CSV table of C-alpha atoms and ligand atoms in Angstrom, one decimal:
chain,number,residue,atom,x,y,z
A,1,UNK,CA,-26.6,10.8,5.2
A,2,UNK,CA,-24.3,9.3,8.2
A,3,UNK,CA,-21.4,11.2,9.5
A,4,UNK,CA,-18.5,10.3,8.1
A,5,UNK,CA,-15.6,9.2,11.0
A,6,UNK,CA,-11.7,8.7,11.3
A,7,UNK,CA,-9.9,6.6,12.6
A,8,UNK,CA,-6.7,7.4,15.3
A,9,UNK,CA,-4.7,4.6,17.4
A,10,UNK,CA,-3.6,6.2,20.2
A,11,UNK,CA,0.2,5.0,21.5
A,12,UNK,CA,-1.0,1.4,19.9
A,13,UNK,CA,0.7,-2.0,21.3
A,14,UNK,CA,0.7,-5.9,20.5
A,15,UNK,CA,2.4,-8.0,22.3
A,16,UNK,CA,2.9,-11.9,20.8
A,17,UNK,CA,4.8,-14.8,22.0
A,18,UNK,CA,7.5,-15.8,19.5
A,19,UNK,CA,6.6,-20.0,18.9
A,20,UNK,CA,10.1,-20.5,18.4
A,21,UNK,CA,12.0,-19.1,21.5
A,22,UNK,CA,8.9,-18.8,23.4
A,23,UNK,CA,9.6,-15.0,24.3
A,24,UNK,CA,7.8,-11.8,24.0
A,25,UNK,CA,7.8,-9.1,21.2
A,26,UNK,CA,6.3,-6.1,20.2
A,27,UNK,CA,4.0,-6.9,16.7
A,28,UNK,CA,2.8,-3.5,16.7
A,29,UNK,CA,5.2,-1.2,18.8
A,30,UNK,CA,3.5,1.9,20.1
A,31,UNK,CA,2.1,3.4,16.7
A,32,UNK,CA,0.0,6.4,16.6
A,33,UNK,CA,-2.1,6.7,13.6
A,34,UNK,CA,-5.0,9.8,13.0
A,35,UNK,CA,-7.2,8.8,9.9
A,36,UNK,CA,-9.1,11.7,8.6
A,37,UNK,CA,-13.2,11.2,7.8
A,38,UNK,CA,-13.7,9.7,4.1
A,39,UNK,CA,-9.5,9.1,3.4
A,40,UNK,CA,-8.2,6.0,1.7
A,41,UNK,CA,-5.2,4.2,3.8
A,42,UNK,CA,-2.9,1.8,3.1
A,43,UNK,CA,-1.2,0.3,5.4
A,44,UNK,CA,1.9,-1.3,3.6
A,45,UNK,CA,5.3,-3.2,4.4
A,46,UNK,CA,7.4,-6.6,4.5
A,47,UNK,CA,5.8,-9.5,5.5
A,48,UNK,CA,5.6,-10.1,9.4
A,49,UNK,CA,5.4,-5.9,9.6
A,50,UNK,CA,2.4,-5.8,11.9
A,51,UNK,CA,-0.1,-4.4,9.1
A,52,UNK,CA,-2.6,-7.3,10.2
A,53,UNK,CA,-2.2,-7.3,13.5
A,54,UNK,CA,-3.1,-3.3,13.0
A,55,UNK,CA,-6.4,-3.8,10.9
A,56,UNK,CA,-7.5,-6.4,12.9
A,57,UNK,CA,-7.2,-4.8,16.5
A,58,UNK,CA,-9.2,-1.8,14.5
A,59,UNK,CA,-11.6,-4.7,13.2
A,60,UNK,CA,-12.0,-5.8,17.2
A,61,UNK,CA,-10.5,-9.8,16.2
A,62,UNK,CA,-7.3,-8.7,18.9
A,63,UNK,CA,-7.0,-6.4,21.9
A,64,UNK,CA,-4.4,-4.2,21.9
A,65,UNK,CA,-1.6,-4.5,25.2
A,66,UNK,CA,-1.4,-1.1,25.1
A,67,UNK,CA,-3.5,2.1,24.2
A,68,UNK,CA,-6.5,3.2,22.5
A,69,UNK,CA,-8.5,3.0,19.0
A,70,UNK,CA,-11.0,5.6,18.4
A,71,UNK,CA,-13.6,5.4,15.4
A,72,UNK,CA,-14.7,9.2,15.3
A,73,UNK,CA,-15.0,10.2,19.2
A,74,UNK,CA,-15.9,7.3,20.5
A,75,UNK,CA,-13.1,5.0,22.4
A,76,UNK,CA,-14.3,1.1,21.0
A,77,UNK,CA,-11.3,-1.1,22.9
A,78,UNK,CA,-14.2,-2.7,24.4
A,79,UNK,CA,-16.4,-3.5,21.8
A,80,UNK,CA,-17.3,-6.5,20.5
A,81,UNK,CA,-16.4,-6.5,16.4
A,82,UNK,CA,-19.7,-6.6,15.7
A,83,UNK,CA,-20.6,-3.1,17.6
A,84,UNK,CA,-17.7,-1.6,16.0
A,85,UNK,CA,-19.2,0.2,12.7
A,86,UNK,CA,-16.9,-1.1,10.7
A,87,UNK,CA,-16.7,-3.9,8.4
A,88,UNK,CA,-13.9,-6.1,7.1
A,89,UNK,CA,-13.4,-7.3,3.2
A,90,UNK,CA,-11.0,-10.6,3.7
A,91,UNK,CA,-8.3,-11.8,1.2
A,92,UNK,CA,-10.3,-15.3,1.4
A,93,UNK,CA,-13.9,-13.9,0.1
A,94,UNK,CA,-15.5,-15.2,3.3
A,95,UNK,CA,-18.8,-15.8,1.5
A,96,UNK,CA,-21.3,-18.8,2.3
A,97,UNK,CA,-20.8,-21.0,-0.3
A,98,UNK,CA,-24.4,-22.4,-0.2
A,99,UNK,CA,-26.2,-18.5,-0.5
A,100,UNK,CA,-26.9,-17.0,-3.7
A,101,UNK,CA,-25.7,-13.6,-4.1
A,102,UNK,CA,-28.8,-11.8,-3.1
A,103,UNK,CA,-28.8,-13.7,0.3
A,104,UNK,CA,-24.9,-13.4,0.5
A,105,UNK,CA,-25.1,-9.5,0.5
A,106,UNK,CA,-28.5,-9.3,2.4
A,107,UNK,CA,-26.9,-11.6,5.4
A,108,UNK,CA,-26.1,-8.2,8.3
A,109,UNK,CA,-29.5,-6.7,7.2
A,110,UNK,CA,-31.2,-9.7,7.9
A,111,UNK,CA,-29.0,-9.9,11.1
A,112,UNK,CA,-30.4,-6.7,11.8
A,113,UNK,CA,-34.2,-7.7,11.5
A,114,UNK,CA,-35.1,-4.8,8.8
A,115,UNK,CA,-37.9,-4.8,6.6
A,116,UNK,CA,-38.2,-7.2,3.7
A,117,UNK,CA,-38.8,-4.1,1.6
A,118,UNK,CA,-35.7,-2.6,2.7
A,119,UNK,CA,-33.5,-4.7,2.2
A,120,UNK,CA,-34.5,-5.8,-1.3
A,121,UNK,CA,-33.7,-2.2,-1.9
A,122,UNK,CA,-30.4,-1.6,-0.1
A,123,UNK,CA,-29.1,-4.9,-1.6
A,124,UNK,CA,-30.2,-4.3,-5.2
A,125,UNK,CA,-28.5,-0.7,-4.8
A,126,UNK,CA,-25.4,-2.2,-3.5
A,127,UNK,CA,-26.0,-5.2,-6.3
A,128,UNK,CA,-25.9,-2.0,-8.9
A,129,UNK,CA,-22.3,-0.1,-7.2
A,130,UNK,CA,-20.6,-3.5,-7.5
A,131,UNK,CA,-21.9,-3.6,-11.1
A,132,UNK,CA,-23.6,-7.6,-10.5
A,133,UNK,CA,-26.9,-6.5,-11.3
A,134,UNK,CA,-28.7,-9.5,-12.8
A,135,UNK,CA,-26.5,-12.1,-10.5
A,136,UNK,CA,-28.5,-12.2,-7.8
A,137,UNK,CA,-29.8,-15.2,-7.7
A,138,UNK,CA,-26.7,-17.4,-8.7
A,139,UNK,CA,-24.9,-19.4,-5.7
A,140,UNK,CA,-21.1,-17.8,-5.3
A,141,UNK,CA,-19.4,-21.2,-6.1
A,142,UNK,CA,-20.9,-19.9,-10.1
A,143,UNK,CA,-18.6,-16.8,-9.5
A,144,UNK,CA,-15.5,-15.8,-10.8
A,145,UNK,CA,-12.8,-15.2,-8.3
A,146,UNK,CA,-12.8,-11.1,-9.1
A,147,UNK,CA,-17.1,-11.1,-9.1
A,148,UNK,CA,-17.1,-13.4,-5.7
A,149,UNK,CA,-14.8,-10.1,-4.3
A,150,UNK,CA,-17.7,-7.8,-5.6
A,151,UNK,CA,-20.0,-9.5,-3.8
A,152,UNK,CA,-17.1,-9.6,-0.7
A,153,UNK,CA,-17.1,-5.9,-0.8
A,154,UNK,CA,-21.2,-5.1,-1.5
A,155,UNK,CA,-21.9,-7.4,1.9
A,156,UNK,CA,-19.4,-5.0,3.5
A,157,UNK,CA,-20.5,-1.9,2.4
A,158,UNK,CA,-24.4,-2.8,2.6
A,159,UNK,CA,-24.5,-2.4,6.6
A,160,UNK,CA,-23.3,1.1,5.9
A,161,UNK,CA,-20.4,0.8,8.5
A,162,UNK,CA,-18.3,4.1,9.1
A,163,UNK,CA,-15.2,2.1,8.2
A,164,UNK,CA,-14.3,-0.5,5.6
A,165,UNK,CA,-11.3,-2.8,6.6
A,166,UNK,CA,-9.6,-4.3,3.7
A,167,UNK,CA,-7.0,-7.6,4.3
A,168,UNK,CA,-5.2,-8.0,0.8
A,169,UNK,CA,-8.2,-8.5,-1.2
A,170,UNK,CA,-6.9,-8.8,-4.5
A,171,UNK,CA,-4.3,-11.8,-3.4
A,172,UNK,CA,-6.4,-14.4,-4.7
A,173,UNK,CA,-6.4,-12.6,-8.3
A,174,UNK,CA,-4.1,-13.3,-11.2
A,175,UNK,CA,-1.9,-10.0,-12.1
A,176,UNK,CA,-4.9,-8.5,-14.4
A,177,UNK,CA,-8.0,-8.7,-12.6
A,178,UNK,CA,-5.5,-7.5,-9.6
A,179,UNK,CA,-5.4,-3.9,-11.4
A,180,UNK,CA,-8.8,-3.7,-12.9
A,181,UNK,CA,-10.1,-4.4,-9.2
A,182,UNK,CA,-8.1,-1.7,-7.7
A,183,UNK,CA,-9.3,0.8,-9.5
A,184,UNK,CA,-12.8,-0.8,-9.0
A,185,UNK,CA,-12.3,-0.5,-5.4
A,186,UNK,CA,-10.6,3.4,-4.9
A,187,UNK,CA,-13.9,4.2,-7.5
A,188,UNK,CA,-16.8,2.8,-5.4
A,189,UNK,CA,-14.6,4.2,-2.1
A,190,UNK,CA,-14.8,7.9,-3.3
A,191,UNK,CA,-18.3,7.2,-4.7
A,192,UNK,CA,-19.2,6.3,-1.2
A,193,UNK,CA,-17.2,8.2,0.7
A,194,UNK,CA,-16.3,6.0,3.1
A,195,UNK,CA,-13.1,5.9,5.3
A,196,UNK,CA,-11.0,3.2,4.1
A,197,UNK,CA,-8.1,1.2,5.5
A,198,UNK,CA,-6.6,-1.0,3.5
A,199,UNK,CA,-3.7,-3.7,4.1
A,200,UNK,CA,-1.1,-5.0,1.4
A,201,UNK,CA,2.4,-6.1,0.8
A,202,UNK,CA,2.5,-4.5,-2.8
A,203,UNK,CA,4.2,-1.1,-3.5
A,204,UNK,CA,2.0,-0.7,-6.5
A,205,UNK,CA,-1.4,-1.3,-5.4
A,206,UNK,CA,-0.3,1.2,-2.6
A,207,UNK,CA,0.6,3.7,-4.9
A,208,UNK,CA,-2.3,3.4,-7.4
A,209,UNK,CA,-5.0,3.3,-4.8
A,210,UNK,CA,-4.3,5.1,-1.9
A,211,UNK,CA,-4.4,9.1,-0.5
A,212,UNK,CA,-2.5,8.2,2.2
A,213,UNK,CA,0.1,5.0,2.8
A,214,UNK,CA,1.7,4.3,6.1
A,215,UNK,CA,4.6,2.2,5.4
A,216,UNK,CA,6.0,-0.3,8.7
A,217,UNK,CA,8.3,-2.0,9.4
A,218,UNK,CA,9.1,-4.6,12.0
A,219,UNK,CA,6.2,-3.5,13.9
A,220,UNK,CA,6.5,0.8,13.8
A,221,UNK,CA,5.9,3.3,11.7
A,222,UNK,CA,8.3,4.2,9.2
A,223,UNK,CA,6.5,6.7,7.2
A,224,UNK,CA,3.2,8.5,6.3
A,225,UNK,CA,2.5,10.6,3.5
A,226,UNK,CA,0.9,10.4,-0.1
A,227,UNK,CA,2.1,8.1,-3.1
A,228,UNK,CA,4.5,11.2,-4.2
A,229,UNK,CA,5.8,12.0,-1.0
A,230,UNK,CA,6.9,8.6,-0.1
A,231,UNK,CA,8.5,8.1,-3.3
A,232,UNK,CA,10.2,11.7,-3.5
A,233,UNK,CA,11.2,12.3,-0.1
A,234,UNK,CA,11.5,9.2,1.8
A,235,UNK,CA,13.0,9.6,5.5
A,236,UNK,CA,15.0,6.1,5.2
A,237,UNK,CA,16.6,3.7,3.5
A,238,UNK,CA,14.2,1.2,4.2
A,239,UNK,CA,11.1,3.5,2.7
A,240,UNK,CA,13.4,4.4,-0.5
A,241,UNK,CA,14.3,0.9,-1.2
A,242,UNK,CA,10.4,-0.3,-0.2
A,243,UNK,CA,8.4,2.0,-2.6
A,244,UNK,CA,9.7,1.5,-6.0
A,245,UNK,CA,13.6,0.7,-6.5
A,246,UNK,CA,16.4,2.9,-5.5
A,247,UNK,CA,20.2,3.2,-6.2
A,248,UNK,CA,22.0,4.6,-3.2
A,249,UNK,CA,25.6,5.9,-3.8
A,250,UNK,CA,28.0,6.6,-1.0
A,251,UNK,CA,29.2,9.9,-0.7
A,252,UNK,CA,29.3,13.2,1.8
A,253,UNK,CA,27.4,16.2,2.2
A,254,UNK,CA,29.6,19.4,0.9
A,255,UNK,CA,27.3,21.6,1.6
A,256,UNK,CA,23.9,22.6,1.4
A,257,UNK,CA,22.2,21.5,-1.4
A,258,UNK,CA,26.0,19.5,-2.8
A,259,UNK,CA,27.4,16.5,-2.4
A,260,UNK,CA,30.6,15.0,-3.5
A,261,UNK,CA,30.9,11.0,-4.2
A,262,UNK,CA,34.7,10.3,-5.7
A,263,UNK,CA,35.7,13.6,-6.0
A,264,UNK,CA,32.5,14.6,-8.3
A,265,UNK,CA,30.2,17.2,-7.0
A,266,UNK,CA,26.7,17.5,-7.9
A,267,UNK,CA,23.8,19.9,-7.2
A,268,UNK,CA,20.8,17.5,-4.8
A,269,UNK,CA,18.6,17.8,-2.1
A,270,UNK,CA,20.8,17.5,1.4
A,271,UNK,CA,17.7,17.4,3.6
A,272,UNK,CA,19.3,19.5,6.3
A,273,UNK,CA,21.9,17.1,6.4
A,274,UNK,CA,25.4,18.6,8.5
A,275,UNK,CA,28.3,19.8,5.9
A,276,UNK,CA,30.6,17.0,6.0
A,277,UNK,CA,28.8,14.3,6.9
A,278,UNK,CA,28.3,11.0,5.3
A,279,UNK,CA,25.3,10.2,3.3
A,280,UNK,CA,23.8,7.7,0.8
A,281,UNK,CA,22.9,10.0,-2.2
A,282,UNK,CA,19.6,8.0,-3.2
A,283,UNK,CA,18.1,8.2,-6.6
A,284,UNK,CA,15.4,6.6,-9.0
A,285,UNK,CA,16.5,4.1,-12.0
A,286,UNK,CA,14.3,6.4,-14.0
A,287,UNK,CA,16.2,9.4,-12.8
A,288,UNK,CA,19.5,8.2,-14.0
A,289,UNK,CA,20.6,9.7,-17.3
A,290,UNK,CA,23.5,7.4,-19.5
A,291,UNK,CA,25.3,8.8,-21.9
A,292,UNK,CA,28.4,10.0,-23.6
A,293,UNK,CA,29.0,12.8,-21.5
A,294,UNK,CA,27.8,13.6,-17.9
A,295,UNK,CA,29.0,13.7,-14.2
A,296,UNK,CA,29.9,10.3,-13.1
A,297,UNK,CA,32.4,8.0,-15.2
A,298,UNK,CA,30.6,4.5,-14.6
A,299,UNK,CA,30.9,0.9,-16.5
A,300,UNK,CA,28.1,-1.0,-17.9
A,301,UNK,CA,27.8,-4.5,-16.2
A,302,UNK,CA,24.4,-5.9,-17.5
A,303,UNK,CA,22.0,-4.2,-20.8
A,304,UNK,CA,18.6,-5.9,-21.4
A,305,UNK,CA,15.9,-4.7,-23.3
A,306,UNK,CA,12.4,-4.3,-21.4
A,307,UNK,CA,10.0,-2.9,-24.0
A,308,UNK,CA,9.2,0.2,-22.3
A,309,UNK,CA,12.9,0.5,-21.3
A,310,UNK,CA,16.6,-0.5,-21.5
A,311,UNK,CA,17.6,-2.2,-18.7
A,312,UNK,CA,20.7,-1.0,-17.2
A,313,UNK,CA,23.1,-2.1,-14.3
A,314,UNK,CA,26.5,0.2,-14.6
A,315,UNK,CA,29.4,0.1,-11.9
A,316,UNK,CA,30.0,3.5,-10.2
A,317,UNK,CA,33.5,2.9,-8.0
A,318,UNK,CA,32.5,0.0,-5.9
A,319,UNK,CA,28.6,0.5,-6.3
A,320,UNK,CA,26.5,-1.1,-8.9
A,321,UNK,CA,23.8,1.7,-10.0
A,322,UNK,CA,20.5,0.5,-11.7
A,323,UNK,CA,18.9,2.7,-14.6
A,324,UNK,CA,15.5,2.4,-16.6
A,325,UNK,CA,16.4,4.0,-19.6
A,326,UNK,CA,12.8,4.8,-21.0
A,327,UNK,CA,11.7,5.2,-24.9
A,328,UNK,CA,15.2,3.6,-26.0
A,329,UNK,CA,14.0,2.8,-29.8
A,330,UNK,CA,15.8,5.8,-30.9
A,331,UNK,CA,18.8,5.9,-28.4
A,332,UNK,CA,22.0,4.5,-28.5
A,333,UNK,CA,22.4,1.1,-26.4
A,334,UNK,CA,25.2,0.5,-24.6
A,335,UNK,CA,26.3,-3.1,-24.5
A,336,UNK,CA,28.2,-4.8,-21.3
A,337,UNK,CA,32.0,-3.6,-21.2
A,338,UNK,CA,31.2,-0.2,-22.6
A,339,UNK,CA,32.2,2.8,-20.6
A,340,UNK,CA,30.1,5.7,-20.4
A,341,UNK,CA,28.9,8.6,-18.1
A,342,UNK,CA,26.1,9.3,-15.9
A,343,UNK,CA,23.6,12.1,-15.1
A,344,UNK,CA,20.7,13.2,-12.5
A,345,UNK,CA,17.9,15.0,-12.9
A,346,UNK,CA,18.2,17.4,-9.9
A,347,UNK,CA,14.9,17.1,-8.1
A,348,UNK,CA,14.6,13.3,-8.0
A,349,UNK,CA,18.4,12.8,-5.9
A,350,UNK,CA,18.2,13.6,-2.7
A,351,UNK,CA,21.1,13.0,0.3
A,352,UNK,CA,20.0,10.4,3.3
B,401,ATP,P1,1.9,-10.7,6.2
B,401,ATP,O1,2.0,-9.7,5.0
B,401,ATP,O2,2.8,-11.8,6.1
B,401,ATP,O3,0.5,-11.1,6.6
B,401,ATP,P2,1.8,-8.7,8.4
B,401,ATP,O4,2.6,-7.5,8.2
B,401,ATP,O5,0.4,-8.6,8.2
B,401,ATP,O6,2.5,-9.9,7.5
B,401,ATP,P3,1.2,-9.7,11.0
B,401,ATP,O7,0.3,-10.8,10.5
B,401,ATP,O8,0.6,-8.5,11.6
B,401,ATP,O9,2.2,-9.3,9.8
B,401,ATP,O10,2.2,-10.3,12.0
B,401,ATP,C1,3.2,-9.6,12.7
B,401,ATP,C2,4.1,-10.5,13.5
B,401,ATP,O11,3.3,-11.1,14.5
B,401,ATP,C3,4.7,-11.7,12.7
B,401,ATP,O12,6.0,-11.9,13.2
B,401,ATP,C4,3.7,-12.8,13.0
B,401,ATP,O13,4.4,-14.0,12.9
B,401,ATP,C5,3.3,-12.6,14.4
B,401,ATP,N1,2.0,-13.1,14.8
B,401,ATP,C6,0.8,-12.8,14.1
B,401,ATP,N2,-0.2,-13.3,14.8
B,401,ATP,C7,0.3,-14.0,15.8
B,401,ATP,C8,-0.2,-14.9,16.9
B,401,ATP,N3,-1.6,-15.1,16.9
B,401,ATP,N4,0.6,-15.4,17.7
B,401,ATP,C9,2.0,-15.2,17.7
B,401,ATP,N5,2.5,-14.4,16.7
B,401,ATP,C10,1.7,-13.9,15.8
């Protein structure tokens, strides 16, 4: 079996030319990434973040201005795509409409001038990961958007590359195939092992596929860390606000491990923040406990029912705080205009 490689950027630069005003800036601004062997990462972030730019300077489709990519030990700013050992699954399918599916997935071993015998039997294996046994012989035009992807991914995965490149995949997908293909993907990933960079713009299909996401953000690096870390213990605003939704209330650090927002203390994490100083005192809308009783007096401005969970917005001094209020069949629902009083549960607020 091949030896499974990382990935690192090394002090990474892209420099564009802004169409509009004609002047220079930084698409990718010095990042410095080290993929482990075998890891699943996501890069994630706002539109016009850099996350392309990034997977294809890895891919070899732009140079970097600055620095250096390494796939395992070996430096590969020079190489052609197609030397590169890796290979990229594009949001567009890329397949040749006038291929059947065998010939569609066989294309890079026949670029590659192996045995007829071998690949019949590297494609039929990859035919069988992708689950389209039997489908080999229809043209990809007869595909479904989500089975065309399949094939996407066994063409990829058939040249055995030490890196798969993923550009949002899954756009092209209405909202259902979206999540059955994720899980799809992360499953034939960990069967093969392979080290996997993956780009989208959605928190979720981060979260649900990923052992690592690196969340930018106007071209740097604002974050790496697993689903959980990112969520519990983002380092900004911007990453608290990016993956899932946050409430940030103004207040100050009191001391370690207390903060104080209109006169009301409360027990959170201060993150080594200084005694005194300001903070936003962030928190999850499933973390926010509405009640009778509890720490903060707030008014509710907006109550719809989701299914899952009421719907809250409630007014906290001059701050509108957002709660998902989960399981409310059997809990009292507060309408708009009725007072009532917040809680926290302790480990998910944390000061910024
Ligand atoms: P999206 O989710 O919209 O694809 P992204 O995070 O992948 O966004 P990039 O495609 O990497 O963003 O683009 C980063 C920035 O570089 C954007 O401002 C984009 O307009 C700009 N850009 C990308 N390619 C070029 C190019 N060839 N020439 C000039 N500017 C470019």
């Amino acid at each position: 079996m091949k030896e499974k490689k990382g990935v690192k950027l090394d002090h990474i630069s892209k420099i564009y030319k802004d169409p509009k005003t004609g002047k220079d800036f930084y698409a990718v601004n010095n990042i410095s990434l080290d993929i482990k062997p075998g890891t699943f990462v996501t890069l994630l972030g706002p539109s016009g973040c850099g996350k392309t730019t990034t997977l294809r300077m890895i891919a070899g489709f732009e140079s970097p201005d600055a620095g250096e990519i390494y796939i395992g030990d070996e430096a590969i700013n020079e190489l052609t795509p197609n030397k590169r050992d890796t290979a990229m699954v594009f949001q567009s399918y890329a397949l040749f409409p006038h291929y059947n599916v065998f010939d569609n997935v066989a294309y890079g071993l026949h670029l590659r001038k192996l045995p007829e015998s071998e690949i019949y039997e590297r494609v039929m294996k990859m035919l069988d990961l992708v689950e389209l046994t039997g489908m080999e012989n229809r043209l990809t035009n007869q595909l479904s958007g989500g089975q065309q992807q399949r094939v996407a991914l066994a063409r990829a995965l058939v040249v055995e590359p030490s890196v798969l490149l993923f550009d949002e995949p899954l756009s092209n997908l209405d909202a259902k195939l979206r999540v059955s293909m994720r899980s799809e993907i992360r499953r034939i990933q960990q069967k093969v092992g392979i080290t996997a960079i993956y780009v989208t713009h959605d928190q979720a299909e981060a979260m649900s596929i990923s052992d690592q996401i690196i969340i930018m953000n106007k071209g740097i690096v604002e974050q790496i860390g697993t689903p959980q870390e990112t969520y519990y213990s983002p380092k900004s605003a911007f990453v608290a606000d990016f993956i899932g939704q946050a409430n940030f209330i103004e207040g100050h650090v009191k001391h370690d491990g207390v903060v104080e927002t209109g006169n009301i203390e409360f027990e959170c994490n201060t993150n080594g923040l200084d005694t005194g100083s300001p903070c936003k005192i962030v928190c999850r809308p499933e973390g926010v406990f509405i009640g009778d009783e509890g720490l903060l007096p707030c008014e509710i401005v907006y109550s719809c029912f989701m299914g899952a969970y009421q719907n809250y917005h409630v007014k906290v001094g001059d701050g509108i705080v957002k709660i998902e209020d989960y399981n409310p069949k059997n809990k009292k629902i507060y309408q708009v205009g009725d007072k009532a009083y917040l809680s926290f549960e302790r480990n998910t607020v944390y000061a910024l």
